[in-house]
Every structure is written in C-alpha cells, then in structure tokens.
GROMACS .gro file of C-alpha atoms in nm:
model
  248
    1MET     CA    1   9.931 -10.856  -2.079
    2LEU     CA    2   9.644 -11.033  -1.832
    3LYS     CA    3   9.366 -10.863  -1.671
    4HIS     CA    4   9.300 -10.918  -1.368
    5PRO     CA    5   9.037 -11.109  -1.317
    6LEU     CA    6   8.846 -10.926  -1.044
    7GLY     CA    7   8.822 -10.611  -1.333
    8LEU     CA    8   8.675 -10.885  -1.557
    9ALA     CA    9   8.409 -10.977  -1.372
   10LEU     CA   10   8.309 -10.584  -1.265
   11LEU     CA   11   8.273 -10.492  -1.656
   12ALA     CA   12   8.057 -10.826  -1.712
   13ALA     CA   13   7.856 -10.696  -1.418
   14ALA     CA   14   7.839 -10.364  -1.552
   15ILE     CA   15   7.730 -10.458  -1.892
   16GLY     CA   16   7.485 -10.695  -1.825
   17ALA     CA   17   7.330 -10.454  -1.599
   18SER     CA   18   7.306 -10.222  -1.842
   19GLY     CA   19   7.033 -10.396  -2.089
   20PRO     CA   20   6.720 -10.395  -1.836
   21LEU     CA   21   6.815 -10.000  -1.790
   22PHE     CA   22   6.824  -9.923  -2.191
   23ALA     CA   23   6.502 -10.160  -2.256
   24GLN     CA   24   6.323  -9.943  -1.957
   25SER     CA   25   6.493  -9.597  -2.128
   26ALA     CA   26   6.332  -9.718  -2.493
   27GLU     CA   27   5.995  -9.809  -2.362
   28SER     CA   28   5.940  -9.482  -2.164
   29VAL     CA   29   6.018  -9.312  -2.475
   30GLY     CA   30   5.792  -9.508  -2.693
   31LEU     CA   31   5.514  -9.427  -2.402
   32GLN     CA   32   5.604  -9.034  -2.442
   33THR     CA   33   5.627  -9.017  -2.783
   34VAL     CA   34   5.279  -9.200  -2.764
   35THR     CA   35   5.062  -8.980  -2.501
   36ASP     CA   36   5.235  -8.668  -2.683
   37GLN     CA   37   5.033  -8.737  -2.981
   38LYS     CA   38   4.713  -8.858  -2.788
   39THR     CA   39   4.730  -8.538  -2.640
   40ARG     CA   40   4.773  -8.300  -2.949
   41ALA     CA   41   4.516  -8.496  -3.120
   42ALA     CA   42   4.249  -8.443  -2.797
   43GLN     CA   43   4.361  -8.076  -2.804
   44GLN     CA   44   4.307  -8.013  -3.131
   45ASP     CA   45   3.974  -8.150  -3.106
   46ALA     CA   46   3.908  -7.953  -2.799
   47ARG     CA   47   3.952  -7.612  -3.023
   48THR     CA   48   3.769  -7.790  -3.298
   49ALA     CA   49   3.452  -7.836  -3.072
   50GLU     CA   50   3.461  -7.472  -2.902
   51GLN     CA   51   3.526  -7.312  -3.283
   52ASP     CA   52   3.155  -7.531  -3.334
   53ALA     CA   53   2.995  -7.448  -3.033
   54ARG     CA   54   3.057  -7.091  -3.111
   55MET     CA   55   2.889  -7.132  -3.459
   56ALA     CA   56   2.605  -7.292  -3.292
   57ARG     CA   57   2.552  -7.012  -3.055
   58GLU     CA   58   2.589  -6.760  -3.318
   59ALA     CA   59   2.329  -6.957  -3.551
   60ALA     CA   60   2.057  -6.941  -3.197
   61GLU     CA   61   2.094  -6.585  -3.185
   62GLN     CA   62   2.030  -6.552  -3.527
   63ALA     CA   63   1.705  -6.768  -3.486
   64GLU     CA   64   1.595  -6.590  -3.214
   65ALA     CA   65   1.656  -6.250  -3.369
   66GLN     CA   66   1.480  -6.359  -3.657
   67ARG     CA   67   1.180  -6.485  -3.436
   68ARG     CA   68   1.168  -6.166  -3.241
   69ALA     CA   69   1.157  -5.957  -3.625
   70GLY     CA   70   0.808  -6.132  -3.658
   71ALA     CA   71   0.639  -6.346  -3.974
   72VAL     CA   72   0.429  -6.287  -4.241
   73THR     CA   73   0.198  -6.513  -4.169
   74ALA     CA   74   0.064  -6.682  -3.809
   75GLU     CA   75   0.175  -7.001  -3.942
   76GLY     CA   76   0.505  -6.892  -3.988
   77GLN     CA   77   0.572  -6.695  -3.674
   78ALA     CA   78   0.483  -7.057  -3.527
   79GLN     CA   79   0.730  -7.209  -3.698
   80ALA     CA   80   0.942  -6.955  -3.655
   81ASP     CA   81   0.933  -6.991  -3.274
   82TYR     CA   82   0.972  -7.382  -3.301
   83SER     CA   83   1.306  -7.348  -3.497
   84ALA     CA   84   1.486  -7.067  -3.286
   85TRP     CA   85   1.378  -7.298  -2.999
   86GLN     CA   86   1.556  -7.590  -3.193
   87ALA     CA   87   1.850  -7.380  -3.277
   88ASP     CA   88   1.886  -7.293  -2.904
   89GLN     CA   89   1.853  -7.652  -2.753
   90ALA     CA   90   2.121  -7.738  -3.030
   91SER     CA   91   2.353  -7.452  -2.926
   92ARG     CA   92   2.336  -7.603  -2.589
   93ARG     CA   93   2.428  -7.935  -2.692
   94ALA     CA   94   2.748  -7.824  -2.854
   95GLU     CA   95   2.866  -7.632  -2.567
   96ARG     CA   96   2.830  -7.899  -2.333
   97ALA     CA   97   3.010  -8.136  -2.632
   98ALA     CA   98   3.269  -7.882  -2.658
   99HIS     CA   99   3.298  -7.839  -2.264
  100ALA     CA  100   3.381  -8.217  -2.257
  101ALA     CA  101   3.566  -8.212  -2.494
  102GLY     CA  102   3.822  -7.955  -2.291
  103HIS     CA  103   3.784  -8.198  -2.008
  104ALA     CA  104   3.891  -8.495  -2.227
  105GLY     CA  105   4.196  -8.291  -2.380
  106ASN     CA  106   4.305  -8.194  -1.988
  107ARG     CA  107   4.332  -8.534  -1.939
  108ALA     CA  108   4.494  -8.645  -2.207
  109GLY     CA  109   4.769  -8.374  -2.132
  110GLY     CA  110   4.770  -8.546  -1.768
  111ALA     CA  111   4.849  -8.852  -1.903
  112SER     CA  112   5.168  -8.704  -2.149
  113ALA     CA  113   5.313  -8.551  -1.778
  114ALA     CA  114   5.251  -8.892  -1.588
  115ALA     CA  115   5.430  -9.071  -1.873
  116TYR     CA  116   5.719  -8.792  -1.847
  117GLY     CA  117   5.704  -8.837  -1.462
  118GLY     CA  118   5.770  -9.224  -1.457
  119ALA     CA  119   5.575  -9.291  -1.135
  120ALA     CA  120   5.254  -9.415  -1.300
  121GLN     CA  121   5.255  -9.753  -1.401
  122PRO     CA  122   5.290  -9.733  -1.842
  123SER     CA  123   5.025  -9.985  -1.898
  124GLN     CA  124   4.788  -9.714  -1.680
  125VAL     CA  125   4.890  -9.383  -1.830
  126ALA     CA  126   4.871  -9.542  -2.204
  127ALA     CA  127   4.498  -9.608  -2.158
  128GLN     CA  128   4.473  -9.296  -1.996
  129SER     CA  129   4.581  -9.159  -2.293
  130HIS     CA  130   4.414  -9.330  -2.513
  131GLY     CA  131   4.081  -9.306  -2.347
  132ALA     CA  132   4.142  -8.920  -2.327
  133ALA     CA  133   4.192  -8.878  -2.657
  134ALA     CA  134   3.913  -9.070  -2.782
  135ASP     CA  135   3.651  -8.910  -2.536
  136ALA     CA  136   3.771  -8.565  -2.714
  137SER     CA  137   3.726  -8.735  -3.070
  138ALA     CA  138   3.364  -8.817  -2.943
  139ALA     CA  139   3.250  -8.485  -2.814
  140SER     CA  140   3.449  -8.300  -3.075
  141SER     CA  141   3.178  -8.479  -3.341
  142ALA     CA  142   2.912  -8.407  -3.114
  143ALA     CA  143   2.950  -8.048  -3.103
  144ARG     CA  144   3.024  -8.072  -3.505
  145ASP     CA  145   2.638  -8.240  -3.560
  146ALA     CA  146   2.500  -8.004  -3.315
  147ALA     CA  147   2.634  -7.663  -3.493
  148MET     CA  148   2.492  -7.812  -3.785
  149GLU     CA  149   2.154  -7.895  -3.602
  150ALA     CA  150   2.182  -7.537  -3.539
  151ARG     CA  151   2.255  -7.408  -3.836
  152ALA     CA  152   2.006  -7.588  -3.995
  153ALA     CA  153   1.675  -7.470  -3.747
  154ALA     CA  154   1.828  -7.160  -3.796
  155GLU     CA  155   1.745  -7.136  -4.193
  156ARG     CA  156   1.432  -7.281  -4.079
  157ALA     CA  157   1.300  -6.967  -3.842
  158ARG     CA  158   1.465  -6.772  -4.153
  159ALA     CA  159   1.257  -6.939  -4.444
  160ALA     CA  160   0.917  -6.931  -4.193
  161ALA     CA  161   0.949  -6.571  -4.127
  162SER     CA  162   0.962  -6.501  -4.450
  163GLU     CA  163   0.679  -6.713  -4.632
  164PRO     CA  164   0.396  -6.562  -4.792
  165PRO     CA  165   0.041  -6.660  -4.736
  166ALA     CA  166  -0.102  -6.946  -4.913
  167PRO     CA  167  -0.271  -6.861  -5.217
  168PRO     CA  168  -0.682  -6.893  -5.179
  169PRO     CA  169  -0.816  -7.272  -5.273
  170ARG     CA  170  -0.971  -7.256  -5.636
  171THR     CA  171  -1.290  -7.205  -5.623
  172ARG     CA  172  -1.544  -7.482  -5.815
  173PRO     CA  173  -1.773  -7.419  -6.090
  174ALA     CA  174  -2.079  -7.342  -5.978
  175GLU     CA  175  -2.304  -7.664  -6.040
  176THR     CA  176  -2.629  -7.585  -6.188
  177TYR     CA  177  -2.976  -7.758  -6.116
  178PRO     CA  178  -3.281  -7.808  -6.310
  179SER     CA  179  -3.513  -7.476  -6.230
  180GLU     CA  180  -3.781  -7.512  -6.016
  181PRO     CA  181  -4.122  -7.489  -6.109
  182GLN     CA  182  -4.211  -7.106  -6.177
  183VAL     CA  183  -4.432  -7.013  -5.899
  184THR     CA  184  -4.697  -6.819  -5.934
  185ILE     CA  185  -4.742  -6.527  -5.663
  186THR     CA  186  -5.120  -6.396  -5.584
  187SER     CA  187  -5.119  -6.029  -5.488
  188SER     CA  188  -5.099  -5.979  -5.155
  189ALA     CA  189  -4.967  -5.771  -4.860
  190PRO     CA  190  -4.655  -5.862  -4.769
  191ASP     CA  191  -4.706  -5.983  -4.421
  192SER     CA  192  -4.991  -6.181  -4.519
  193VAL     CA  193  -4.769  -6.502  -4.509
  194VAL     CA  194  -5.051  -6.791  -4.313
  195GLY     CA  195  -4.803  -7.054  -4.302
  196GLU     CA  196  -4.941  -7.312  -4.522
  197TYR     CA  197  -4.582  -7.458  -4.594
  198ARG     CA  198  -4.336  -7.645  -4.472
  199ILE     CA  199  -3.957  -7.659  -4.480
  200ASP     CA  200  -3.670  -7.865  -4.389
  201MET     CA  201  -3.478  -7.599  -4.180
  202ALA     CA  202  -3.150  -7.838  -4.091
  203ALA     CA  203  -3.132  -7.913  -4.456
  204LEU     CA  204  -3.150  -7.560  -4.548
  205ASP     CA  205  -2.909  -7.380  -4.267
  206THR     CA  206  -2.563  -7.481  -4.413
  207ASN     CA  207  -2.371  -7.310  -4.197
  208GLY     CA  208  -2.540  -7.433  -3.856
  209ASP     CA  209  -2.617  -7.024  -3.745
  210GLY     CA  210  -2.985  -7.101  -3.690
  211ARG     CA  211  -3.082  -6.842  -3.992
  212LEU     CA  212  -3.140  -6.884  -4.325
  213SER     CA  213  -2.984  -6.621  -4.588
  214ARG     CA  214  -3.132  -6.603  -4.897
  215ALA     CA  215  -2.852  -6.813  -5.038
  216GLU     CA  216  -2.966  -7.083  -4.833
  217ALA     CA  217  -3.314  -7.015  -4.890
  218ARG     CA  218  -3.307  -7.071  -5.267
  219PRO     CA  219  -3.337  -7.424  -5.271
  220ASN     CA  220  -3.691  -7.377  -5.199
  221ALA     CA  221  -3.886  -7.159  -5.464
  222THR     CA  222  -4.168  -7.101  -5.277
  223LEU     CA  223  -3.919  -6.964  -4.948
  224THR     CA  224  -3.745  -6.761  -5.198
  225ALA     CA  225  -4.022  -6.633  -5.367
  226GLU     CA  226  -4.147  -6.508  -5.000
  227PHE     CA  227  -3.885  -6.468  -4.880
  228ARG     CA  228  -3.941  -6.068  -4.827
  229ALA     CA  229  -4.260  -6.079  -4.665
  230VAL     CA  230  -4.131  -6.366  -4.408
  231ASP     CA  231  -3.786  -6.144  -4.385
  232SER     CA  232  -4.078  -5.928  -4.096
  233ASN     CA  233  -3.744  -5.734  -3.924
  234GLY     CA  234  -3.610  -5.667  -4.279
  235ASP     CA  235  -3.217  -5.783  -4.145
  236GLY     CA  236  -3.204  -6.022  -4.457
  237ALA     CA  237  -3.230  -6.348  -4.292
  238LEU     CA  238  -3.522  -6.562  -4.124
  239ASP     CA  239  -3.505  -6.697  -3.802
  240ALA     CA  240  -3.692  -6.907  -3.602
  241THR     CA  241  -3.968  -6.682  -3.484
  242GLU     CA  242  -3.999  -6.521  -3.854
  243LEU     CA  243  -4.055  -6.882  -4.037
  244ARG     CA  244  -4.299  -7.032  -3.730
  245GLY     CA  245  -4.538  -7.224  -3.934
  246TRP     CA  246  -4.291  -7.306  -4.150
  247THR     CA  247  -4.067  -7.529  -4.025
  248ARG     CA  248  -4.121  -7.911  -3.959
   0.00000   0.00000   0.00000
C-alpha cells in the first residue's frame, strides 16, 4: 500500500523539527541540575557561616565577661581587655561573613529559578549560579576563620585574667669590698662637726632623691662614723643643708 506523498513530507518535517527541541530540552535539564546543586551548596555554606558567627559571638561574650570579672594583676587585666576587644572584632567579622554567605545563597537560588523559567540566557544563568556558590563558599571560610580567632582571643582573656603575679626577682649575693681603715673618733659633742671633709654627693646618692640614707653613706667611712652628728633633725637621712661644708 502506497503512502500519500504529502503525508510523508509532513512526517519528515515533524521528525526534523523535533531534533532541536529535544536538544534544547536536554540542555535545560542539565542547567537546572547544575543550578540546583550550586544552590544547595551555597545554602549549606550560608547555614555553616551562620553557626560559626553564633559561636564567635558566644566567644566574644565570654571574653567580655572575663574582662569585667577582673584579673589578678594589672598586666593580666590589660591583656584581658585587649583580648576581649580582639574577640569582639573577630565576632563582627564572622557576622559580616555570614551575612555575605546568606546573600550569596539567595543569588544562587535566583539562578536556579531562572534556569527553570527559561527566560534568561543559559550561559548567564550558569555564570550567576557558579559565582554565587563560590562567593558563599568564600564567605563561609571567612566566618570559620573569624570564629576560630574569637575563640582563641577568649582563651587568651581567660588565661590573662587568672595569671598569678610574677615571682620577685632573684637577688644577687651581696658583694664584699675591702674594709675601710678604722677611724678613731675623738670625743666631742654630736654637733661639733666642722665640715673639714668632702664627699661626692652625686656618687653616693644612688636613688637620686637628694638625700643620703645610712646605706648610701656607708661607702664613706668618715661620714658613716659621724652620720648621727650630721643628721641634725634625726630623720635618718642627710639633706643638702645638713651636708653643707661636706659636699663638693
């Protein structure tokens, strides 16, 4: 039985036209699959970033509480203050990164919706989807790093606040010097010092307060022997007025 020529022509035309339509449909399905995957990854990164931002904020609050509680030493308090500030700054960075990751996740979702709508160019949709997923991943990594910094700063604040005072420095054994020749003191009234001696006030005044204590006067045997007589006001130290005639 012979087919009608017109029917055969229409059938051939229909088969020929179905090729591009099938190819276009396969391309759309592939684009939708890719954008769906990118969207899921971006949204997961956004959720992870939000969790890291929350942990960073908790660490900053712990550091601030430790700072307010006070430290054992002034140095520890200063370190606790600085560490609390560092934790707060890291927490703020984590929150900004989480916000950026959420925004990127929304962009990825928009690209996926465009892939299903079919109104945009496939290449543009694919580029938007890929870029949004990459941005979400980078923001999530930034939030994770900031959270780690916040936790480390909180630990430093805790350690600084509880750090005990430093032990006193070890004292060196007293150095011995050859003894000065013994001085014979003649009997005279305590106020009979006439100032015939000379001392180097600047050399003896080791703490620079303008007065000589017994310990500072000790290198001068003569002054040490007459210390009590020279100390007219009996305050245990010799000032410039009392040493007038002695100093050079």
